[in-house]
Coordinates of C-alpha atoms in Angstrom, one line a residue:
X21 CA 33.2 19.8 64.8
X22 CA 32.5 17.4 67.3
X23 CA 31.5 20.1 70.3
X24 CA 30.7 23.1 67.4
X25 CA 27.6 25.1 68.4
X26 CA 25.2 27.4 66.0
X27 CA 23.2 29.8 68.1
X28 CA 19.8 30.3 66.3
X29 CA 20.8 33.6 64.5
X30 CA 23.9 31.3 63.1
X31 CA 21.6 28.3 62.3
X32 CA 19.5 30.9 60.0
X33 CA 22.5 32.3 58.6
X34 CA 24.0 29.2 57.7
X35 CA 20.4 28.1 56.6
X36 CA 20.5 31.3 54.3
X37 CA 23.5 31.2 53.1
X38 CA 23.3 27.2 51.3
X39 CA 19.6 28.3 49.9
X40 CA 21.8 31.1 48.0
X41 CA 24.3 28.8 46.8
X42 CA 21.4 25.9 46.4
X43 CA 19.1 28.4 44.0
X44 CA 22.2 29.5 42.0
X45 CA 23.0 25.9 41.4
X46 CA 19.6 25.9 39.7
X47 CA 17.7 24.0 42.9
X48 CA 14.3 25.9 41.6
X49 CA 12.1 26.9 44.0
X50 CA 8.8 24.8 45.2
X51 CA 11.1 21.3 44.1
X52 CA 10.7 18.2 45.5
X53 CA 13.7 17.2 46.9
X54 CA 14.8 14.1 49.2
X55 CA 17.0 14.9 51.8
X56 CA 18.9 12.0 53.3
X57 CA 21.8 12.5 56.4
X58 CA 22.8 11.0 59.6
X59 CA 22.8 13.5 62.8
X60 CA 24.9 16.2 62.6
X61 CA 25.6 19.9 63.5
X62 CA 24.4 20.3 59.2
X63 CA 21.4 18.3 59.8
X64 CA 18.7 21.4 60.9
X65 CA 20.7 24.4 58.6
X66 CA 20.4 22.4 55.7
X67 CA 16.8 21.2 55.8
X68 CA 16.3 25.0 56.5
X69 CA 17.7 25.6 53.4
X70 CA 15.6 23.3 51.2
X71 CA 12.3 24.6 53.3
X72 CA 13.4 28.3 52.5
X73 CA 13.2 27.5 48.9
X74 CA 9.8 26.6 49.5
X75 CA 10.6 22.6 48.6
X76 CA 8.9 19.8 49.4
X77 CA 11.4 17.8 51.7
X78 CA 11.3 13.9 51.1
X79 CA 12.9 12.7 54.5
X80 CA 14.7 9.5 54.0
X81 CA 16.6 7.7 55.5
X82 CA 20.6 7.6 54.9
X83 CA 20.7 3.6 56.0
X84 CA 18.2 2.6 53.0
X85 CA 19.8 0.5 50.4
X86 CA 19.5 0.8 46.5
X87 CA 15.9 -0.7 46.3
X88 CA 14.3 1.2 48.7
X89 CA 16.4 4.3 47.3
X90 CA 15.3 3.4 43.7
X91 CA 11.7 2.8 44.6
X92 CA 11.7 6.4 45.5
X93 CA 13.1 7.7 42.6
X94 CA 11.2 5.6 40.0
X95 CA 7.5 6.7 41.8
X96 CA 8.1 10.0 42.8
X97 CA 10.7 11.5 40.4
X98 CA 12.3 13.7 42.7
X99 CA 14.1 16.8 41.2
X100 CA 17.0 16.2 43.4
X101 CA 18.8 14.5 46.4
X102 CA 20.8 17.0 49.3
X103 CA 23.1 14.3 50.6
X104 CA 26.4 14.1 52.6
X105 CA 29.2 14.3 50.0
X106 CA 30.6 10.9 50.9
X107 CA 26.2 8.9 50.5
X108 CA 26.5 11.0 47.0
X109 CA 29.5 9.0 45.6
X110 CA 27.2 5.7 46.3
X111 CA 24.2 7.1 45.0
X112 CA 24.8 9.4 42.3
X113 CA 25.6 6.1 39.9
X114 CA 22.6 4.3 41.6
X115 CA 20.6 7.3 40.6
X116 CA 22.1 8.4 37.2
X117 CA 23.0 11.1 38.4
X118 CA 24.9 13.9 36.4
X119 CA 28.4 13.6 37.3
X120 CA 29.0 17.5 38.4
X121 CA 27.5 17.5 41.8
X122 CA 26.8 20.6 43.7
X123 CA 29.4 20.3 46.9
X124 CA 27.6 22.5 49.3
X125 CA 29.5 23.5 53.3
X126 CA 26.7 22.8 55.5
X127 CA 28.0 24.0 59.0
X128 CA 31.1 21.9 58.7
X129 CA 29.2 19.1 57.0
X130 CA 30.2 18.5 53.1
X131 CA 26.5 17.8 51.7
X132 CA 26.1 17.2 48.0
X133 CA 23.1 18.0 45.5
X134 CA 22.5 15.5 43.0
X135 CA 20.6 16.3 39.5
X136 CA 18.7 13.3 38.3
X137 CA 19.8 12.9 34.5
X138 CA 16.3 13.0 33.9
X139 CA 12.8 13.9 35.6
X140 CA 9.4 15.3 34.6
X141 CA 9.0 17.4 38.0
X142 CA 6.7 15.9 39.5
X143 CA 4.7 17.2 42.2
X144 CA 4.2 14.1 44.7
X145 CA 2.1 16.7 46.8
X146 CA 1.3 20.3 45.8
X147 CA 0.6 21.4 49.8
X148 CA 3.4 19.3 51.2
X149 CA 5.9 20.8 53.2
X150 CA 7.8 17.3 54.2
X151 CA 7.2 13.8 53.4
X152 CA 8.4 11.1 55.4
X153 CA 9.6 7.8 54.0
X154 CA 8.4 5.0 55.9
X155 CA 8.2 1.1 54.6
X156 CA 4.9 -0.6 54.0
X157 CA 3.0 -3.4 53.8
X158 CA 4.7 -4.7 51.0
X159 CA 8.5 -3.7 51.7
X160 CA 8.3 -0.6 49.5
X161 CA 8.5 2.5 51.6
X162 CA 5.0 4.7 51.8
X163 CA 5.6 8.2 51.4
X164 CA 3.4 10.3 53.8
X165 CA 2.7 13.5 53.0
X166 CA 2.7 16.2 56.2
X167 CA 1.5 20.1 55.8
X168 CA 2.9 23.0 57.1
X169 CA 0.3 23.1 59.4
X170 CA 0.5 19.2 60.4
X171 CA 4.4 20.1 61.8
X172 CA 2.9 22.7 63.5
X173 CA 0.5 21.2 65.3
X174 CA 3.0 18.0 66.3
X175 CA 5.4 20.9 67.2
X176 CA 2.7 22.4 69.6
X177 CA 1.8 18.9 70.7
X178 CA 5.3 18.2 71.5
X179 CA 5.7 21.0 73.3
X180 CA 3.3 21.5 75.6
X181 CA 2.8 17.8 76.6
X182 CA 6.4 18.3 77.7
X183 CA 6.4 21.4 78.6
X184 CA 9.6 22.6 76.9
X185 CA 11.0 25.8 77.0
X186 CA 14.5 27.8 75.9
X187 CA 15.9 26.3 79.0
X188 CA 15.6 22.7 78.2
X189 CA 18.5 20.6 75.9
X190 CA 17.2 18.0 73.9
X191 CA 20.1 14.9 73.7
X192 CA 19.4 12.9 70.6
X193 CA 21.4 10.4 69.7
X194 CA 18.0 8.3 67.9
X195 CA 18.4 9.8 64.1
X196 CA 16.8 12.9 63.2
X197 CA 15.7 11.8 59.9
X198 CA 13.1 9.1 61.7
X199 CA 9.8 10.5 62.9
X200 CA 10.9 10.3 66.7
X201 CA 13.9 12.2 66.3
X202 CA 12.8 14.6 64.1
X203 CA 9.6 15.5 65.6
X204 CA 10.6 15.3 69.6
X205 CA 13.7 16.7 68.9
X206 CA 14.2 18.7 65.3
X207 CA 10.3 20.4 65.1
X208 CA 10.1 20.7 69.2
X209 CA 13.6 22.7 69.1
X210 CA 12.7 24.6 66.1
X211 CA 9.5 25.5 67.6
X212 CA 10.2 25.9 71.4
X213 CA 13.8 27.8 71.2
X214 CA 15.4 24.6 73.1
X215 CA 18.7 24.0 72.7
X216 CA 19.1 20.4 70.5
X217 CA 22.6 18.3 71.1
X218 CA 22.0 15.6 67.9
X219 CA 24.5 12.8 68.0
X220 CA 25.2 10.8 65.2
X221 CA 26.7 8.0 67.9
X222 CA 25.6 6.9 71.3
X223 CA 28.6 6.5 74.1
X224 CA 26.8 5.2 77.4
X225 CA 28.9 7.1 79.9
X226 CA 29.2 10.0 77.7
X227 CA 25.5 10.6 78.1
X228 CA 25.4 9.9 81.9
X229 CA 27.6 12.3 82.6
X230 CA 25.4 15.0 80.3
X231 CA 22.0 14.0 82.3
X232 CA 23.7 13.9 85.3
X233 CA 25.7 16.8 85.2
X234 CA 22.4 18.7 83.8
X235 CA 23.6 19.5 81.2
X236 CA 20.8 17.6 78.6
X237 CA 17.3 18.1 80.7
X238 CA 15.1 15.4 77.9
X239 CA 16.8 12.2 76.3
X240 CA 15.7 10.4 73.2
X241 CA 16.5 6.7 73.7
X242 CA 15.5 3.5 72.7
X243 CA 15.2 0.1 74.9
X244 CA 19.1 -1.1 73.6
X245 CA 19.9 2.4 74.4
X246 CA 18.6 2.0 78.2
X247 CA 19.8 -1.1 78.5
X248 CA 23.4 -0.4 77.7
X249 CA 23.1 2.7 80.5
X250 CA 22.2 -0.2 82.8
X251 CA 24.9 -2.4 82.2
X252 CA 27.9 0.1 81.7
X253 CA 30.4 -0.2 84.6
X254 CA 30.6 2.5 87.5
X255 CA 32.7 3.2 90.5
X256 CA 29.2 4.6 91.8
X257 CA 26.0 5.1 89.4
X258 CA 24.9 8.9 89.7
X259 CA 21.3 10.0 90.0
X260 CA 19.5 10.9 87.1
X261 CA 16.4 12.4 88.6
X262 CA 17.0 16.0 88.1
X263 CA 16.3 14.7 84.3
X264 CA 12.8 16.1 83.5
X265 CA 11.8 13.4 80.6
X266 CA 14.5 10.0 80.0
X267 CA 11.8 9.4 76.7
X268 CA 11.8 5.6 75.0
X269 CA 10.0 4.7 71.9
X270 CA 10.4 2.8 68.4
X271 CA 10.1 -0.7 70.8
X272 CA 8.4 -2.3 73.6
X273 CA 10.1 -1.1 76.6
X274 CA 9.9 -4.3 79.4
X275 CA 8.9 -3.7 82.8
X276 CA 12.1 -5.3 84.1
X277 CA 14.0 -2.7 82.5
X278 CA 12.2 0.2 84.1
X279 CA 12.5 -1.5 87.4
X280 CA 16.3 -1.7 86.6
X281 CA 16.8 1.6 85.5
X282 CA 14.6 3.3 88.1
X283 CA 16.9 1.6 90.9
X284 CA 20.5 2.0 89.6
X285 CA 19.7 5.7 88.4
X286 CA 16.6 6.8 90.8
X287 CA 14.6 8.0 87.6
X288 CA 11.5 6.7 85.8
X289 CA 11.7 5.9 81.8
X290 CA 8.7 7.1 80.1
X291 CA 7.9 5.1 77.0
X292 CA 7.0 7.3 73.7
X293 CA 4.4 6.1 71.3
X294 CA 3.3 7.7 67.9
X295 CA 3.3 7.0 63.9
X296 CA 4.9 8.7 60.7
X297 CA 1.0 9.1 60.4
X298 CA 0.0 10.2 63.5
X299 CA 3.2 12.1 64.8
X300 CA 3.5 12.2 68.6
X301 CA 0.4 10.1 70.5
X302 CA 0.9 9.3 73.6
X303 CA 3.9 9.7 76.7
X304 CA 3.8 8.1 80.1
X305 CA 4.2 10.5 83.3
X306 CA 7.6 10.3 84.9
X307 CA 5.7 10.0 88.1
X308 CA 3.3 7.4 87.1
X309 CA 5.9 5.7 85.4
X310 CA 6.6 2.8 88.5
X311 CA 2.6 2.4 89.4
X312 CA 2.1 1.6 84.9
X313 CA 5.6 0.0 83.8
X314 CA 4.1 -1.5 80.7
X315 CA 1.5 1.6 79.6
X316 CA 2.7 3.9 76.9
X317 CA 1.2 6.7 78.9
X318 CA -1.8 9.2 78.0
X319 CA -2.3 11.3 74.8
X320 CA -0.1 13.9 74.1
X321 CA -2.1 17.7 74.1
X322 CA -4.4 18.5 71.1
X323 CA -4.7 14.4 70.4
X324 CA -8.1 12.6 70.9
X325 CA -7.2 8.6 71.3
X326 CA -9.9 5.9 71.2
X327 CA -9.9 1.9 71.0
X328 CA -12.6 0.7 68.1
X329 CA -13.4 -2.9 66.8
X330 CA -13.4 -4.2 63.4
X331 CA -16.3 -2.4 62.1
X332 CA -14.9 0.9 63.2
X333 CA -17.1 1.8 66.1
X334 CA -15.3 3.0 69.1
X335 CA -15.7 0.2 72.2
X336 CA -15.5 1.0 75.8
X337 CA -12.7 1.7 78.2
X338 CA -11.3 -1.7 79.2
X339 CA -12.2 -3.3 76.0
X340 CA -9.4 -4.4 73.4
X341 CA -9.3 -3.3 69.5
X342 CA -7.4 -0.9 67.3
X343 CA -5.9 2.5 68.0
X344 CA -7.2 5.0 66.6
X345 CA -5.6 8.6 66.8
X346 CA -7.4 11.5 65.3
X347 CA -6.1 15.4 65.8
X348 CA -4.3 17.7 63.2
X349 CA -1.3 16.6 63.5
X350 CA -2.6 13.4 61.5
X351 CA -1.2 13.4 57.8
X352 CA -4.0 13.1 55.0
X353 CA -2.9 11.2 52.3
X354 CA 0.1 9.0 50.8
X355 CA 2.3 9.6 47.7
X356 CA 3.6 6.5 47.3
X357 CA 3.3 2.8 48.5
X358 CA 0.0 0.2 48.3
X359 CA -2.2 3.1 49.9
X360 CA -1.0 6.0 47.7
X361 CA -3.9 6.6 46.5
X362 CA -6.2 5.8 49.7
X363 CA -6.3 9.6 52.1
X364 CA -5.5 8.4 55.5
X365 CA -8.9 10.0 56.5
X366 CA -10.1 13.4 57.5
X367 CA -7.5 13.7 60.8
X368 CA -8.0 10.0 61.2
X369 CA -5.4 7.3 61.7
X370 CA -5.9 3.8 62.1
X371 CA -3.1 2.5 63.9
X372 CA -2.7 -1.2 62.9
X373 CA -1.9 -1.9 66.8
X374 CA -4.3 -3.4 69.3
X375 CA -4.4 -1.6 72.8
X376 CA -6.5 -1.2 75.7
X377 CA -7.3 2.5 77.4
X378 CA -7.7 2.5 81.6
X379 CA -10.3 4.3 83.1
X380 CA -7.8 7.1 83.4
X381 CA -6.6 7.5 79.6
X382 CA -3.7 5.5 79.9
X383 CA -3.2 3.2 76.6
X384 CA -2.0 -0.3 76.8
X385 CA -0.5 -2.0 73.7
X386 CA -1.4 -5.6 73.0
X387 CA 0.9 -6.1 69.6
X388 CA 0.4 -5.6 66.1
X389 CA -2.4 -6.3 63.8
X390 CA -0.5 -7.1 61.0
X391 CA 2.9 -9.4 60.4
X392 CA 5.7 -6.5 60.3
X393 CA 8.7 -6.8 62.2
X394 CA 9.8 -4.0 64.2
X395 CA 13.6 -3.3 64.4
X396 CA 14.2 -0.7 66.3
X397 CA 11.5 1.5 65.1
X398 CA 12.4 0.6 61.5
X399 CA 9.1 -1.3 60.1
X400 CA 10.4 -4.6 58.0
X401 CA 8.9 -6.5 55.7
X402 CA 9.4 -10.5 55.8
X403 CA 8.0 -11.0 52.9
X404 CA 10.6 -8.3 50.8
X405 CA 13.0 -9.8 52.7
X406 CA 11.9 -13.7 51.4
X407 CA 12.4 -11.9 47.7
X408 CA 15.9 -10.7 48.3
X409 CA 16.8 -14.4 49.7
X410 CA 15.2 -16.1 47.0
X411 CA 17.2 -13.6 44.6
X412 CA 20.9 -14.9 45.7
X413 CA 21.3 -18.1 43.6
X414 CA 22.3 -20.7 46.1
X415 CA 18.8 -20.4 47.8
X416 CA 15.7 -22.6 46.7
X417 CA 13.3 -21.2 49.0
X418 CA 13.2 -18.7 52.2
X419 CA 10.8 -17.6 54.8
X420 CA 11.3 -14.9 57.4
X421 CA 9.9 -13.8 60.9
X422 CA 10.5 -11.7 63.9
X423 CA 12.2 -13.2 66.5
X424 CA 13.1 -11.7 70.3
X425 CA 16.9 -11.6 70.9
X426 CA 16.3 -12.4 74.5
X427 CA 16.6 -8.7 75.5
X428 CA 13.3 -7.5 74.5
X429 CA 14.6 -6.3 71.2
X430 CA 12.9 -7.7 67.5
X431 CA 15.2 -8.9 65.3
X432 CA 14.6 -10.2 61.2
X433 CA 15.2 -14.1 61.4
X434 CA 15.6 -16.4 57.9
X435 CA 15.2 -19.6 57.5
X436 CA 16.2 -21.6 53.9
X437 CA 16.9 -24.2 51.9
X438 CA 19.6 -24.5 49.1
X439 CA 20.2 -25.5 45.6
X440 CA 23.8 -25.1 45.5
X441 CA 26.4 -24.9 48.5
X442 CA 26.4 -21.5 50.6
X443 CA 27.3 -20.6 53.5
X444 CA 25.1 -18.5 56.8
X445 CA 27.9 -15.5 56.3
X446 CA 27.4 -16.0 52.3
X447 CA 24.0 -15.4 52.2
X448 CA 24.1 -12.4 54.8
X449 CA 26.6 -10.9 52.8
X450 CA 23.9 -10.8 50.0
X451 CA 21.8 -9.3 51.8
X452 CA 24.0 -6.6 52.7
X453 CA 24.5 -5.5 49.2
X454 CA 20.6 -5.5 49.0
X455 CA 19.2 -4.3 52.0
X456 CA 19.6 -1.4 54.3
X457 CA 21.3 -2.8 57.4
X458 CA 18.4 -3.2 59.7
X459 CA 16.6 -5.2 56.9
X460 CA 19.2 -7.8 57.4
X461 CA 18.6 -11.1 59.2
X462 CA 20.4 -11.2 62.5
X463 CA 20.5 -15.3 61.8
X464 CA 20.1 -17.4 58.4
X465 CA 19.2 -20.8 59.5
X466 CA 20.3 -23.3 56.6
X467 CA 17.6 -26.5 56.5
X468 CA 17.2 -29.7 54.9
X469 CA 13.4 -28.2 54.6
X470 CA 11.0 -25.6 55.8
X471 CA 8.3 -26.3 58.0
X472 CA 4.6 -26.1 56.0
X473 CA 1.1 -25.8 57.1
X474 CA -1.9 -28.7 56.0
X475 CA -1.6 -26.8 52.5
X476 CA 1.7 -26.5 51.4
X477 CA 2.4 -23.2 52.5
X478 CA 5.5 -22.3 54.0
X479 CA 4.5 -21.3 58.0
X480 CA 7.5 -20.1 60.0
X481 CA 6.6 -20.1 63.6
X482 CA 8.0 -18.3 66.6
X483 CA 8.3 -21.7 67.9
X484 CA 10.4 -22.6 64.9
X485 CA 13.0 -20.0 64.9
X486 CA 16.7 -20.9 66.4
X487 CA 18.7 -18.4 67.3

């Protein structure tokens, strides 16, 4: 299935045809269900299926490990879980779920519906169309709830910042069930009649050949992405111009890598910026690109940007303080997580980031406001990860930061001290069994002690990390 193709008539056909076989299953209409897969040609049919039922779609990730997958279940009681047939053989035990799953043919893809043994149906959000799964402040994911009319408006936003039509093909290799994927590539397909080429892999010279070829006219990368394209080995690099958008998000995209891009592949990277929350905020101009390598471009279309300080008042152009995004894409409340009971505001988001806005709207980013690390996109917390460490016997005490790996990528760093005898690749294997992949520290430093601030209190340092 590898080069299969559904024309839209076959992606609501197929769409139509699992609802049937979903509803006589007993998947009742107006359920809450989480739907969990990596890219594929099954991906769009089947969440068409669930949304022709009238569910509420939980979008989650398939990477998530058992806590952040029971977290889900134990708080918002889903009534089921449309999942690849192979994911439901891990998580049906996890879940309790009954043993006679639902196989359902998705467009070549075998996806499974799992009936929790027991729920009460709740209704994490009576006028929720989708809710995406995103993790907090404390490690737990937040569940944001998005109308029907929030995905249309970040569809529209998409849209016609881009300018996408019928004739453009959207190559995504970044995951569809993450907010970047799905929203610049699942809702601005669904809504603009492009053509979308999700990949579940990425294979450097596979996708220069696409964008140079013309076949794929807008890319959905991230920095690693980019900077393998760089580095691949050519007899001659091709130009990569007649690309209308080469889009980057989930990371801070460096200036040297632009620069190294633009002159091996004469075309400018345009950094992406936006929220679960927010949807789509800002993208940089292909053509002003070179003149602002390390702006996140200008607001997308239908979203109003401003910098405030601490109080909340709005400060002048030039002046540093929080993002704030405001607009209708903006989702107005949790359903699960810290907040869940906190709206996000009436079309309001408070970004957490602190950024600066030129004279001519283009936004600036100055870091985060908060401790989270940021792998890949994938928000971490240090201090769930500290837990899970301090969990594995061997390990007395643990303390966890970002750290650069030296190619402008975050990754989760540990550092610990032991009770009994373990070993770096001991520990990490722990973790595994614990954590979704990207949760994982890249390096488990093993010390005599940890280093502490005039208090006591355990302060890992940037300066103290050794990678």
């Amino acid at each position: 299935m590898a080069d299969a193709t559904l024309t839209f008539a076959e992606l609501f056909a197929t769409a139509e045809r699992a609802a049937r076989v979903l509803r006589r299953a007993g998947v009742a209409e107006r359920s809450y269900v989480v739907f969990a897969a990596p890219n594929s040609l099954g991906f769009v049919p089947a969440l068409l299926a669930l949304w022709r039922l009238s569910a509420t779609v939980g979008l989650f990730s398939p990477l998530n490990g058992p806590s952040e997958l029971l977290a889900v279940a134990d708080e918002t009681r889903p009534s089921g879980y449309l999942v690849p047939t192979a994911l439901a053989k891990s998580w049906g035990p996890a879940l309790g779920a009954r043993a006679h799953e639902l196989e359902v043919d998705i467009a070549g893809a075998s996806f499974s519906f799992l009936f929790p043994r027991a729920t009460d149906g709740n209704e994490v959000a009576a006028d929720a169309a989708l809710i995406k799964y995103t993790s907090g402040s404390t490690g737990r994911p937040k569940g944001i709830a998005l109308t029907a009319d929030n995905l249309l408006a970040e569809a529209e936003a998409v849209i016609k910042t881009l300018g996408i039509t019928p004739a453009d093909a959207i190559l995504a290799p970044v995951p569809l069930c993450h907010s970047y994927g799905f929203d610049l590539g699942g809702l601005a397909m669904l809504r603009s009649g492009a053509t979308l080429v999700p990949s579940d892999v990425f294979v450097a010279r596979r996708v220069i050949a696409d964008l140079a070829e013309g076949r794929c006219s807008i890319f959905l990368g991230v920095p690693t992405m980019y900077r393998m394209l760089v580095d691949t080995r050519l007899a001659s690099a091709p130009s990569l111009s007649a690309a209308r958008y080469l889009l980057s998000c989930t990371a801070p995209l460096s200036p040297s890598l632009i620069a190294a891009f633009h002159d091996r592949f004469d075309a400018a990277i345009c950094q992406h910026y936006g929220s679960s929350e927010a949807g789509a905020v800002t993208t940089h101009l292909p053509s002003a690109v070179l003149g602002r390598p390390d702006s996140v471009g200008q607001a997308m279309q239908n979203v109003t940007l401003a910098i405030s300080d601490l109080s909340g008042l709005e400060v002048a152009r030039g002046l540093e303080g929080e993002v704030v995004v405001s607009g209708p894409a903006v989702a107005r409340r949790y359903v699960m997580g810290a907040a869940h009971d906190r709206p996000l505001g009436d079309g309001t988001f408070r970004m957490g980031d602190l950024g600066v806005i030129d004279t001519d709207g283009f936004l600036y980013l100055r870091g985060r406001m908060d401790q989270m690390i940021n792998v890949g996109g994938f928000k971490v917390s240090p201090v769930e990860v500290a837990q899970v460490l301090e969990k594995y016997p061997p390990v007395n005490e643990a303390a966890v930061i970002g750290a650069s790996d030296g190619h402008g990528e975050e990754v989760v760093y540990a550092a610990v001290t032991l009770r009994l005898a373990a070993t770096e690749t001991e520990i990490i294997a722990f973790c595994r069994s614990q954590l979704a992949d990207y949760k994982v520290p890249r390096r488990i430093d093993i010390r005599d002690e940890l280093p502490r601030g005039p208090t006591g209190k355990i302060r890992l340092r940037p300066k103290d990390v050794r990678l």
